[in-house]
Amino acid sequence: VQLQASGGGLVQAGGSLRLSCATTIRTFSSYAMGWFRQAPGKEREFVAVISSGGTTYYRDSVKGRFTISRDNAKNTAYLQMNSLKPEDTAVYYCAAARWTRQHFSDRVDEYAYWGQGTLVTVSS
């Protein structure tokens, strides 16, 4: 299984980026997809998750600004990030786990597969 995150870059505060996570998971529709981020010197933290059943959950600081989605036909998950802030600067990772349709998690250690990360830099 491979996950490939892309779409990061440099953007000014208030701007937008759309991250993509392309996977080789054949039964992609059965997997929950999560996005995490890690800023320099900090631990990896949860950002958003979408269950295989389509339920979404976000960390409080990104609610109303970020939207997670998935395209099961393309085996790809997305993270639309709007109104970006300098504190959103981090390497963003996508992750996958196979659970029941409504299950999801914000715990790093519960995800089986990880992408390599894509850097998002938000300038003030």
JSON list of C-alpha atoms in Angstrom, two decimals:
[
{"chain": "A", "resi": 1, "resn": "VAL", "atom": "CA", "xyz": [0.00, 0.00, 0.00]},
{"chain": "A", "resi": 2, "resn": "GLN", "atom": "CA", "xyz": [1.28, 3.45, -0.92]},
{"chain": "A", "resi": 3, "resn": "LEU", "atom": "CA", "xyz": [-0.05, 6.90, -0.09]},
{"chain": "A", "resi": 4, "resn": "GLN", "atom": "CA", "xyz": [1.22, 9.94, -1.96]},
{"chain": "A", "resi": 5, "resn": "ALA", "atom": "CA", "xyz": [0.45, 13.36, -0.51]},
{"chain": "A", "resi": 6, "resn": "SER", "atom": "CA", "xyz": [0.77, 16.41, -2.72]},
{"chain": "A", "resi": 7, "resn": "GLY", "atom": "CA", "xyz": [-0.43, 19.98, -3.10]},
{"chain": "A", "resi": 8, "resn": "GLY", "atom": "CA", "xyz": [1.60, 21.74, -0.48]},
{"chain": "A", "resi": 9, "resn": "GLY", "atom": "CA", "xyz": [3.38, 25.01, -1.06]},
{"chain": "A", "resi": 10, "resn": "LEU", "atom": "CA", "xyz": [3.91, 28.57, 0.05]},
{"chain": "A", "resi": 11, "resn": "VAL", "atom": "CA", "xyz": [0.84, 30.74, 0.48]},
{"chain": "A", "resi": 12, "resn": "GLN", "atom": "CA", "xyz": [0.07, 34.05, 2.15]},
{"chain": "A", "resi": 13, "resn": "ALA", "atom": "CA", "xyz": [-2.15, 34.22, 5.19]},
{"chain": "A", "resi": 14, "resn": "GLY", "atom": "CA", "xyz": [-5.78, 34.11, 4.14]},
{"chain": "A", "resi": 15, "resn": "GLY", "atom": "CA", "xyz": [-5.00, 32.03, 1.10]},
{"chain": "A", "resi": 16, "resn": "SER", "atom": "CA", "xyz": [-6.05, 28.52, 0.14]},
{"chain": "A", "resi": 17, "resn": "LEU", "atom": "CA", "xyz": [-4.47, 25.22, -0.78]},
{"chain": "A", "resi": 18, "resn": "ARG", "atom": "CA", "xyz": [-5.89, 21.84, -1.70]},
{"chain": "A", "resi": 19, "resn": "LEU", "atom": "CA", "xyz": [-3.97, 18.78, -0.62]},
{"chain": "A", "resi": 20, "resn": "SER", "atom": "CA", "xyz": [-4.42, 15.44, -2.31]},
{"chain": "A", "resi": 21, "resn": "CYS", "atom": "CA", "xyz": [-3.62, 11.94, -1.08]},
{"chain": "A", "resi": 22, "resn": "ALA", "atom": "CA", "xyz": [-3.50, 9.40, -3.87]},
{"chain": "A", "resi": 23, "resn": "THR", "atom": "CA", "xyz": [-3.44, 5.78, -2.74]},
{"chain": "A", "resi": 24, "resn": "THR", "atom": "CA", "xyz": [-2.91, 2.33, -4.17]},
{"chain": "A", "resi": 25, "resn": "ILE", "atom": "CA", "xyz": [-5.51, 0.84, -1.83]},
{"chain": "A", "resi": 26, "resn": "ARG", "atom": "CA", "xyz": [-7.72, -1.46, -3.89]},
{"chain": "A", "resi": 27, "resn": "THR", "atom": "CA", "xyz": [-10.54, -1.42, -1.35]},
{"chain": "A", "resi": 28, "resn": "PHE", "atom": "CA", "xyz": [-10.20, 2.32, -0.74]},
{"chain": "A", "resi": 29, "resn": "SER", "atom": "CA", "xyz": [-13.90, 2.77, -0.02]},
{"chain": "A", "resi": 30, "resn": "SER", "atom": "CA", "xyz": [-13.46, 0.56, 3.08]},
{"chain": "A", "resi": 31, "resn": "TYR", "atom": "CA", "xyz": [-10.79, 2.79, 4.60]},
{"chain": "A", "resi": 32, "resn": "ALA", "atom": "CA", "xyz": [-11.02, 5.86, 6.76]},
{"chain": "A", "resi": 33, "resn": "MET", "atom": "CA", "xyz": [-8.65, 8.61, 5.64]},
{"chain": "A", "resi": 34, "resn": "GLY", "atom": "CA", "xyz": [-7.01, 11.05, 7.98]},
{"chain": "A", "resi": 35, "resn": "TRP", "atom": "CA", "xyz": [-4.85, 14.14, 7.70]},
{"chain": "A", "resi": 36, "resn": "PHE", "atom": "CA", "xyz": [-2.25, 15.00, 10.31]},
{"chain": "A", "resi": 37, "resn": "ARG", "atom": "CA", "xyz": [0.39, 17.70, 10.50]},
{"chain": "A", "resi": 38, "resn": "GLN", "atom": "CA", "xyz": [3.71, 18.23, 12.19]},
{"chain": "A", "resi": 39, "resn": "ALA", "atom": "CA", "xyz": [5.29, 21.61, 12.75]},
{"chain": "A", "resi": 40, "resn": "PRO", "atom": "CA", "xyz": [9.04, 21.94, 13.45]},
{"chain": "A", "resi": 41, "resn": "GLY", "atom": "CA", "xyz": [9.85, 20.86, 16.98]},
{"chain": "A", "resi": 42, "resn": "LYS", "atom": "CA", "xyz": [6.32, 19.69, 17.67]},
{"chain": "A", "resi": 43, "resn": "GLU", "atom": "CA", "xyz": [4.54, 16.36, 17.77]},
{"chain": "A", "resi": 44, "resn": "ARG", "atom": "CA", "xyz": [2.38, 15.16, 14.93]},
{"chain": "A", "resi": 45, "resn": "GLU", "atom": "CA", "xyz": [-1.20, 16.24, 15.47]},
{"chain": "A", "resi": 46, "resn": "PHE", "atom": "CA", "xyz": [-4.57, 15.32, 14.09]},
{"chain": "A", "resi": 47, "resn": "VAL", "atom": "CA", "xyz": [-6.22, 17.64, 11.56]},
{"chain": "A", "resi": 48, "resn": "ALA", "atom": "CA", "xyz": [-9.22, 15.86, 10.03]},
{"chain": "A", "resi": 49, "resn": "VAL", "atom": "CA", "xyz": [-10.63, 12.46, 9.22]},
{"chain": "A", "resi": 50, "resn": "ILE", "atom": "CA", "xyz": [-13.33, 11.06, 6.98]},
{"chain": "A", "resi": 51, "resn": "SER", "atom": "CA", "xyz": [-14.70, 7.62, 7.72]},
{"chain": "A", "resi": 52, "resn": "SER", "atom": "CA", "xyz": [-15.44, 5.07, 5.03]},
{"chain": "A", "resi": 53, "resn": "GLY", "atom": "CA", "xyz": [-19.09, 5.97, 5.56]},
{"chain": "A", "resi": 54, "resn": "GLY", "atom": "CA", "xyz": [-18.41, 9.66, 4.95]},
{"chain": "A", "resi": 55, "resn": "THR", "atom": "CA", "xyz": [-18.51, 10.96, 8.52]},
{"chain": "A", "resi": 56, "resn": "THR", "atom": "CA", "xyz": [-16.06, 13.80, 9.06]},
{"chain": "A", "resi": 57, "resn": "TYR", "atom": "CA", "xyz": [-14.34, 15.13, 12.15]},
{"chain": "A", "resi": 58, "resn": "TYR", "atom": "CA", "xyz": [-11.95, 18.06, 12.59]},
{"chain": "A", "resi": 59, "resn": "ARG", "atom": "CA", "xyz": [-9.68, 19.51, 15.19]},
{"chain": "A", "resi": 60, "resn": "ASP", "atom": "CA", "xyz": [-11.24, 22.64, 16.64]},
{"chain": "A", "resi": 61, "resn": "SER", "atom": "CA", "xyz": [-8.69, 25.08, 15.21]},
{"chain": "A", "resi": 62, "resn": "VAL", "atom": "CA", "xyz": [-9.51, 24.16, 11.60]},
{"chain": "A", "resi": 63, "resn": "LYS", "atom": "CA", "xyz": [-13.28, 23.81, 11.82]},
{"chain": "A", "resi": 64, "resn": "GLY", "atom": "CA", "xyz": [-14.98, 26.06, 9.31]},
{"chain": "A", "resi": 65, "resn": "ARG", "atom": "CA", "xyz": [-11.74, 26.55, 7.37]},
{"chain": "A", "resi": 66, "resn": "PHE", "atom": "CA", "xyz": [-10.71, 23.06, 6.27]},
{"chain": "A", "resi": 67, "resn": "THR", "atom": "CA", "xyz": [-12.80, 20.45, 4.47]},
{"chain": "A", "resi": 68, "resn": "ILE", "atom": "CA", "xyz": [-11.88, 16.82, 4.07]},
{"chain": "A", "resi": 69, "resn": "SER", "atom": "CA", "xyz": [-13.36, 14.78, 1.25]},
{"chain": "A", "resi": 70, "resn": "ARG", "atom": "CA", "xyz": [-12.78, 11.62, -0.72]},
{"chain": "A", "resi": 71, "resn": "ASP", "atom": "CA", "xyz": [-13.27, 10.27, -4.22]},
{"chain": "A", "resi": 72, "resn": "ASN", "atom": "CA", "xyz": [-13.60, 6.51, -3.99]},
{"chain": "A", "resi": 73, "resn": "ALA", "atom": "CA", "xyz": [-13.47, 6.13, -7.77]},
{"chain": "A", "resi": 74, "resn": "LYS", "atom": "CA", "xyz": [-10.01, 7.73, -7.77]},
{"chain": "A", "resi": 75, "resn": "ASN", "atom": "CA", "xyz": [-8.77, 6.15, -4.51]},
{"chain": "A", "resi": 76, "resn": "THR", "atom": "CA", "xyz": [-7.93, 9.67, -3.37]},
{"chain": "A", "resi": 77, "resn": "ALA", "atom": "CA", "xyz": [-8.61, 11.85, -0.37]},
{"chain": "A", "resi": 78, "resn": "TYR", "atom": "CA", "xyz": [-8.45, 15.64, -0.26]},
{"chain": "A", "resi": 79, "resn": "LEU", "atom": "CA", "xyz": [-8.02, 18.42, 2.25]},
{"chain": "A", "resi": 80, "resn": "GLN", "atom": "CA", "xyz": [-9.27, 21.81, 1.14]},
{"chain": "A", "resi": 81, "resn": "MET", "atom": "CA", "xyz": [-7.68, 24.48, 3.32]},
{"chain": "A", "resi": 82, "resn": "ASN", "atom": "CA", "xyz": [-9.08, 28.01, 3.26]},
{"chain": "A", "resi": 83, "resn": "SER", "atom": "CA", "xyz": [-8.32, 31.11, 5.32]},
{"chain": "A", "resi": 84, "resn": "LEU", "atom": "CA", "xyz": [-4.89, 29.75, 6.09]},
{"chain": "A", "resi": 85, "resn": "LYS", "atom": "CA", "xyz": [-2.99, 31.11, 9.05]},
{"chain": "A", "resi": 86, "resn": "PRO", "atom": "CA", "xyz": [0.74, 31.14, 9.83]},
{"chain": "A", "resi": 87, "resn": "GLU", "atom": "CA", "xyz": [0.08, 28.62, 12.61]},
{"chain": "A", "resi": 88, "resn": "ASP", "atom": "CA", "xyz": [-1.10, 26.14, 9.96]},
{"chain": "A", "resi": 89, "resn": "THR", "atom": "CA", "xyz": [2.49, 25.90, 8.72]},
{"chain": "A", "resi": 90, "resn": "ALA", "atom": "CA", "xyz": [3.60, 22.26, 8.95]},
{"chain": "A", "resi": 91, "resn": "VAL", "atom": "CA", "xyz": [4.30, 19.11, 7.02]},
{"chain": "A", "resi": 92, "resn": "TYR", "atom": "CA", "xyz": [0.92, 17.53, 6.30]},
{"chain": "A", "resi": 93, "resn": "TYR", "atom": "CA", "xyz": [0.57, 13.76, 6.22]},
{"chain": "A", "resi": 94, "resn": "CYS", "atom": "CA", "xyz": [-2.26, 11.59, 5.04]},
{"chain": "A", "resi": 95, "resn": "ALA", "atom": "CA", "xyz": [-3.02, 8.27, 6.68]},
{"chain": "A", "resi": 96, "resn": "ALA", "atom": "CA", "xyz": [-5.35, 5.34, 6.16]},
{"chain": "A", "resi": 97, "resn": "ALA", "atom": "CA", "xyz": [-6.96, 2.72, 8.34]},
{"chain": "A", "resi": 98, "resn": "ARG", "atom": "CA", "xyz": [-9.59, 0.08, 7.80]},
{"chain": "A", "resi": 99, "resn": "TRP", "atom": "CA", "xyz": [-12.39, 0.27, 10.32]},
{"chain": "A", "resi": 100, "resn": "THR", "atom": "CA", "xyz": [-16.16, -0.05, 10.35]},
{"chain": "A", "resi": 101, "resn": "ARG", "atom": "CA", "xyz": [-18.03, 2.47, 8.22]},
{"chain": "A", "resi": 102, "resn": "GLN", "atom": "CA", "xyz": [-18.72, 4.98, 10.97]},
{"chain": "A", "resi": 103, "resn": "HIS", "atom": "CA", "xyz": [-15.54, 4.59, 12.98]},
{"chain": "A", "resi": 104, "resn": "PHE", "atom": "CA", "xyz": [-12.83, 7.21, 12.93]},
{"chain": "A", "resi": 105, "resn": "SER", "atom": "CA", "xyz": [-9.94, 8.24, 15.12]},
{"chain": "A", "resi": 106, "resn": "ASP", "atom": "CA", "xyz": [-7.70, 11.21, 15.87]},
{"chain": "A", "resi": 107, "resn": "ARG", "atom": "CA", "xyz": [-4.89, 9.01, 17.23]},
{"chain": "A", "resi": 108, "resn": "VAL", "atom": "CA", "xyz": [-1.66, 8.72, 15.26]},
{"chain": "A", "resi": 109, "resn": "ASP", "atom": "CA", "xyz": [-1.06, 5.18, 16.47]},
{"chain": "A", "resi": 110, "resn": "GLU", "atom": "CA", "xyz": [-4.36, 3.87, 15.11]},
{"chain": "A", "resi": 111, "resn": "TYR", "atom": "CA", "xyz": [-3.53, 4.44, 11.46]},
{"chain": "A", "resi": 112, "resn": "ALA", "atom": "CA", "xyz": [-1.88, 1.62, 9.52]},
{"chain": "A", "resi": 113, "resn": "TYR", "atom": "CA", "xyz": [-0.60, 3.43, 6.44]},
{"chain": "A", "resi": 114, "resn": "TRP", "atom": "CA", "xyz": [1.05, 6.82, 5.99]},
{"chain": "A", "resi": 115, "resn": "GLY", "atom": "CA", "xyz": [2.08, 9.05, 3.14]},
{"chain": "A", "resi": 116, "resn": "GLN", "atom": "CA", "xyz": [5.40, 10.86, 2.96]},
{"chain": "A", "resi": 117, "resn": "GLY", "atom": "CA", "xyz": [4.10, 14.35, 3.78]},
{"chain": "A", "resi": 118, "resn": "THR", "atom": "CA", "xyz": [3.78, 17.61, 1.92]},
{"chain": "A", "resi": 119, "resn": "LEU", "atom": "CA", "xyz": [5.01, 20.95, 3.27]},
{"chain": "A", "resi": 120, "resn": "VAL", "atom": "CA", "xyz": [2.57, 23.81, 3.76]},
{"chain": "A", "resi": 121, "resn": "THR", "atom": "CA", "xyz": [4.07, 27.20, 4.57]},
{"chain": "A", "resi": 122, "resn": "VAL", "atom": "CA", "xyz": [1.81, 30.13, 5.37]},
{"chain": "A", "resi": 123, "resn": "SER", "atom": "CA", "xyz": [3.47, 33.52, 5.43]},
{"chain": "A", "resi": 124, "resn": "SER", "atom": "CA", "xyz": [2.14, 36.44, 7.45]}
]
